mmCIF file of C-alpha atoms and ligand atoms in Angstrom:
data_model
loop_
_atom_site.group_PDB
_atom_site.id
_atom_site.type_symbol
_atom_site.label_atom_id
_atom_site.label_comp_id
_atom_site.label_asym_id
_atom_site.label_seq_id
_atom_site.Cartn_x
_atom_site.Cartn_y
_atom_site.Cartn_z
ATOM 1 C CA MET A 1 28.913 58.934 -24.700
ATOM 2 C CA LYS A 2 26.191 60.552 -22.912
ATOM 3 C CA VAL A 3 22.184 60.485 -22.654
ATOM 4 C CA SER A 4 20.114 62.727 -20.950
ATOM 5 C CA ILE A 5 16.934 61.446 -19.364
ATOM 6 C CA ILE A 6 14.268 63.992 -18.760
ATOM 7 C CA MET A 7 10.833 63.112 -16.934
ATOM 8 C CA GLY A 8 7.905 65.379 -16.346
ATOM 9 C CA SER A 9 7.609 64.375 -12.657
ATOM 10 C CA ASP A 10 9.397 62.419 -9.913
ATOM 11 C CA SER A 11 6.460 60.301 -9.910
ATOM 12 C CA ASP A 12 7.876 58.869 -13.249
ATOM 13 C CA LEU A 13 11.340 57.841 -11.486
ATOM 14 C CA PRO A 14 10.082 54.265 -10.264
ATOM 15 C CA THR A 15 9.444 53.423 -14.028
ATOM 16 C CA MET A 16 12.555 55.238 -15.537
ATOM 17 C CA LYS A 17 14.926 53.490 -13.148
ATOM 18 C CA ASP A 18 14.846 50.690 -15.816
ATOM 19 C CA THR A 19 16.074 53.036 -18.389
ATOM 20 C CA ALA A 20 18.883 54.091 -16.257
ATOM 21 C CA LYS A 21 19.828 50.347 -15.353
ATOM 22 C CA THR A 22 19.860 49.557 -18.836
ATOM 23 C CA LEU A 23 22.086 52.268 -19.862
ATOM 24 C CA GLU A 24 24.540 51.256 -17.026
ATOM 25 C CA GLU A 25 24.659 47.796 -18.526
ATOM 26 C CA PHE A 26 25.839 49.025 -21.644
ATOM 27 C CA GLY A 27 28.503 51.477 -19.917
ATOM 28 C CA ILE A 28 26.545 54.523 -21.255
ATOM 29 C CA LYS A 29 26.760 57.615 -19.149
ATOM 30 C CA TYR A 30 23.399 59.493 -18.261
ATOM 31 C CA GLU A 31 22.326 62.425 -16.488
ATOM 32 C CA ILE A 32 18.514 62.485 -15.101
ATOM 33 C CA LYS A 33 16.646 65.729 -14.779
ATOM 34 C CA ILE A 34 13.000 66.320 -13.647
ATOM 35 C CA LEU A 35 11.746 69.241 -15.683
ATOM 36 C CA SER A 36 8.359 69.422 -17.239
ATOM 37 C CA ALA A 37 7.040 70.943 -20.396
ATOM 38 C CA HIS A 38 4.232 72.809 -18.727
ATOM 39 C CA ARG A 39 5.578 73.290 -15.048
ATOM 40 C CA THR A 40 9.066 74.313 -15.700
ATOM 41 C CA PRO A 41 9.084 75.321 -19.666
ATOM 42 C CA GLU A 42 11.904 77.930 -19.115
ATOM 43 C CA GLU A 43 14.221 75.729 -16.989
ATOM 44 C CA LEU A 44 13.645 72.838 -19.644
ATOM 45 C CA LYS A 45 14.490 75.022 -22.714
ATOM 46 C CA GLN A 46 17.630 76.203 -20.798
ATOM 47 C CA TYR A 47 18.472 72.659 -19.685
ATOM 48 C CA ILE A 48 18.421 71.261 -23.298
ATOM 49 C CA LYS A 49 20.876 73.848 -24.607
ATOM 50 C CA GLN A 50 23.087 73.186 -21.737
ATOM 51 C CA ALA A 51 23.032 69.317 -22.111
ATOM 52 C CA GLU A 52 23.963 69.500 -25.800
ATOM 53 C CA GLU A 53 26.709 72.048 -24.760
ATOM 54 C CA ASN A 54 27.876 69.131 -22.149
ATOM 55 C CA GLY A 55 28.112 66.513 -24.753
ATOM 56 C CA THR A 56 24.614 64.709 -24.613
ATOM 57 C CA GLU A 57 23.903 62.879 -27.723
ATOM 58 C CA VAL A 58 20.519 61.472 -27.283
ATOM 59 C CA PHE A 59 17.466 62.527 -25.225
ATOM 60 C CA ILE A 60 15.176 60.353 -23.560
ATOM 61 C CA ALA A 61 12.039 61.946 -22.400
ATOM 62 C CA ALA A 62 9.318 60.358 -19.966
ATOM 63 C CA ALA A 63 5.746 61.813 -19.380
ATOM 64 C CA GLY A 64 2.281 60.864 -18.917
ATOM 65 C CA GLY A 65 -1.023 62.352 -19.714
ATOM 66 C CA ALA A 66 -0.914 65.283 -22.134
ATOM 67 C CA ALA A 67 2.696 64.130 -22.641
ATOM 68 C CA HIS A 68 4.226 66.816 -24.735
ATOM 69 C CA LEU A 69 7.697 66.804 -23.194
ATOM 70 C CA ALA A 70 9.314 64.756 -25.936
ATOM 71 C CA GLY A 71 7.827 66.877 -28.410
ATOM 72 C CA VAL A 72 8.785 70.059 -27.026
ATOM 73 C CA ILE A 73 12.561 68.705 -26.394
ATOM 74 C CA ALA A 74 12.498 67.705 -30.200
ATOM 75 C CA ALA A 75 11.472 71.224 -30.976
ATOM 76 C CA TYR A 76 14.589 72.614 -29.391
ATOM 77 C CA THR A 77 17.126 70.080 -30.758
ATOM 78 C CA THR A 78 18.436 68.551 -33.742
ATOM 79 C CA LEU A 79 19.589 65.394 -31.479
ATOM 80 C CA PRO A 80 17.516 62.161 -31.524
ATOM 81 C CA VAL A 81 14.487 62.403 -28.919
ATOM 82 C CA VAL A 82 13.272 58.890 -27.593
ATOM 83 C CA GLY A 83 9.986 59.300 -25.821
ATOM 84 C CA VAL A 84 8.683 56.852 -22.992
ATOM 85 C CA PRO A 85 4.711 57.206 -22.361
ATOM 86 C CA MET A 86 3.862 56.784 -18.604
ATOM 87 C CA ASP A 87 1.003 55.156 -17.444
ATOM 88 C CA SER A 88 -2.101 57.509 -16.522
ATOM 89 C CA PRO A 89 -5.588 57.559 -15.475
ATOM 90 C CA LEU A 90 -6.413 56.709 -19.000
ATOM 91 C CA MET A 91 -4.416 53.582 -19.260
ATOM 92 C CA GLY A 92 -1.450 55.462 -20.549
ATOM 93 C CA PHE A 93 -3.323 55.776 -24.063
ATOM 94 C CA ASP A 94 -3.233 59.407 -23.905
ATOM 95 C CA SER A 95 0.378 59.431 -23.164
ATOM 96 C CA ILE A 96 1.135 57.256 -26.034
ATOM 97 C CA LEU A 97 -1.080 59.396 -28.527
ATOM 98 C CA SER A 98 0.449 62.334 -27.257
ATOM 99 C CA MET A 99 3.950 61.305 -27.897
ATOM 100 C CA LEU A 100 3.222 59.637 -31.099
ATOM 101 C CA GLN A 101 1.303 61.874 -33.122
ATOM 102 C CA MET A 102 3.867 64.478 -33.873
ATOM 103 C CA PRO A 103 3.100 66.468 -36.814
ATOM 104 C CA PRO A 104 5.487 66.274 -39.723
ATOM 105 C CA GLY A 105 8.852 67.861 -39.214
ATOM 106 C CA ILE A 106 9.396 67.239 -35.477
ATOM 107 C CA PRO A 107 9.802 63.440 -35.039
ATOM 108 C CA VAL A 108 9.971 61.611 -31.702
ATOM 109 C CA GLY A 109 10.908 57.998 -31.414
ATOM 110 C CA VAL A 110 8.348 56.591 -29.165
ATOM 111 C CA MET A 111 8.641 53.469 -27.208
ATOM 112 C CA SER A 112 5.997 51.308 -25.651
ATOM 113 C CA LYS A 113 4.262 52.198 -22.292
ATOM 114 C CA GLY A 114 5.790 52.210 -18.718
ATOM 115 C CA SER A 115 8.658 49.776 -17.839
ATOM 116 C CA TRP A 116 8.772 47.968 -21.357
ATOM 117 C CA GLY A 117 9.440 51.251 -22.795
ATOM 118 C CA ALA A 118 11.780 52.613 -20.216
ATOM 119 C CA LYS A 119 14.047 49.428 -20.854
ATOM 120 C CA ASN A 120 13.596 49.721 -24.510
ATOM 121 C CA ALA A 121 14.391 53.413 -24.547
ATOM 122 C CA GLY A 122 17.858 52.399 -22.950
ATOM 123 C CA ILE A 123 18.510 49.931 -25.670
ATOM 124 C CA PHE A 124 17.351 52.252 -28.457
ATOM 125 C CA ALA A 125 19.747 54.896 -27.347
ATOM 126 C CA ALA A 126 22.634 52.411 -27.247
ATOM 127 C CA GLN A 127 21.549 51.486 -30.741
ATOM 128 C CA ILE A 128 21.729 55.069 -31.870
ATOM 129 C CA LEU A 129 25.051 55.610 -30.241
ATOM 130 C CA SER A 130 26.473 52.498 -31.562
ATOM 131 C CA LEU A 131 26.516 54.009 -35.026
ATOM 132 C CA LYS A 132 29.438 56.348 -33.701
ATOM 133 C CA TYR A 133 30.765 54.044 -30.924
ATOM 134 C CA PRO A 134 31.714 50.405 -32.313
ATOM 135 C CA GLU A 135 32.295 48.818 -28.921
ATOM 136 C CA LEU A 136 28.370 49.397 -28.108
ATOM 137 C CA LYS A 137 27.569 47.535 -31.492
ATOM 138 C CA GLU A 138 29.577 44.532 -30.107
ATOM 139 C CA LYS A 139 27.736 44.992 -26.652
ATOM 140 C CA LEU A 140 24.358 44.867 -28.430
ATOM 141 C CA LYS A 141 25.252 41.758 -30.261
ATOM 142 C CA GLN A 142 26.142 40.041 -27.088
ATOM 143 C CA TYR A 143 23.138 41.279 -25.352
ATOM 144 C CA LYS A 144 21.140 39.496 -28.254
ATOM 145 C CA GLN A 145 22.981 36.329 -28.161
ATOM 146 C CA LYS A 146 22.325 36.259 -24.432
ATOM 147 C CA MET A 147 18.742 36.711 -24.652
ATOM 148 C CA ALA A 148 18.632 34.071 -27.485
ATOM 149 C CA SER A 149 20.442 31.503 -25.136
ATOM 150 C CA ASN A 150 18.018 32.274 -22.382
ATOM 151 C CA VAL A 151 14.890 31.235 -24.656
ATOM 152 C CA LEU A 152 16.690 28.353 -26.064
ATOM 153 C CA GLU A 153 17.761 27.126 -22.486
ATOM 154 C CA LYS A 154 14.146 26.959 -21.566
ATOM 155 C CA ASN A 155 13.413 24.292 -24.318
ATOM 156 C CA LYS A 156 15.541 21.696 -22.282
ATOM 157 C CA ASN A 157 12.976 21.515 -19.528
ATOM 158 C CA VAL A 158 9.819 22.543 -21.475
ATOM 159 C CA SER A 159 6.699 20.368 -20.425
ATOM 160 C CA LEU A 160 2.876 20.641 -19.785
HETATM 161 C C1 LIG B 201 3.460 64.299 -16.320
HETATM 162 O O1 LIG B 201 2.285 64.155 -15.288
HETATM 163 C C2 LIG B 201 4.362 63.553 -15.644
HETATM 164 O O2 LIG B 201 5.453 63.354 -16.384
HETATM 165 C C3 LIG B 201 3.826 62.548 -14.712
HETATM 166 O O3 LIG B 201 3.859 61.386 -15.552
HETATM 167 C C4 LIG B 201 2.203 63.061 -14.765
HETATM 168 C C5 LIG B 201 1.597 63.224 -13.410
HETATM 169 O O4 LIG B 201 2.655 64.016 -12.625
HETATM 170 P P1 LIG B 201 2.467 64.316 -11.065
HETATM 171 O O5 LIG B 201 1.080 64.906 -10.957
HETATM 172 O O6 LIG B 201 2.702 62.981 -10.463
HETATM 173 O O7 LIG B 201 3.463 65.230 -10.544
HETATM 174 O O8 LIG B 201 3.638 65.685 -16.429
#
């Protein structure tokens, strides 16, 4: 099982480390590339083809501003594309809308902005892959159980 994480700039790396960390927690292999839809369009196109040939099953794309990276990747592949909008001078609203408002026919699954979305992209990729890899389904169940236990544990000492 393999995921390709593509980001438009190395300035996205500090946020996207949460995606890598989450995939590692689930034992999913990943590859990270810095490729931009507008700065390196040819190389991006070539990489998508190469990644598919090398076993990528899900693409995760991070970009900010006029964030068309995820949509461009979706144009070149039939694999699922998960988009993570990065923060921007416009508080990331431009990134969110650029990723979210794909016209009919070329969908992108868009997460929330920044580190929340980065983490959720890893979990969402695990959920997609769990349709094929049953061991991931089990790990996802355990992950949710642990999260619930952590919340319930707080009730033991809750006070104002
Ligand atoms: C996007 O523009 C990148 O994904 C990044 O979020 C944003 C700014 O890029 P840099 O100017 O920091 O390289 O393409």
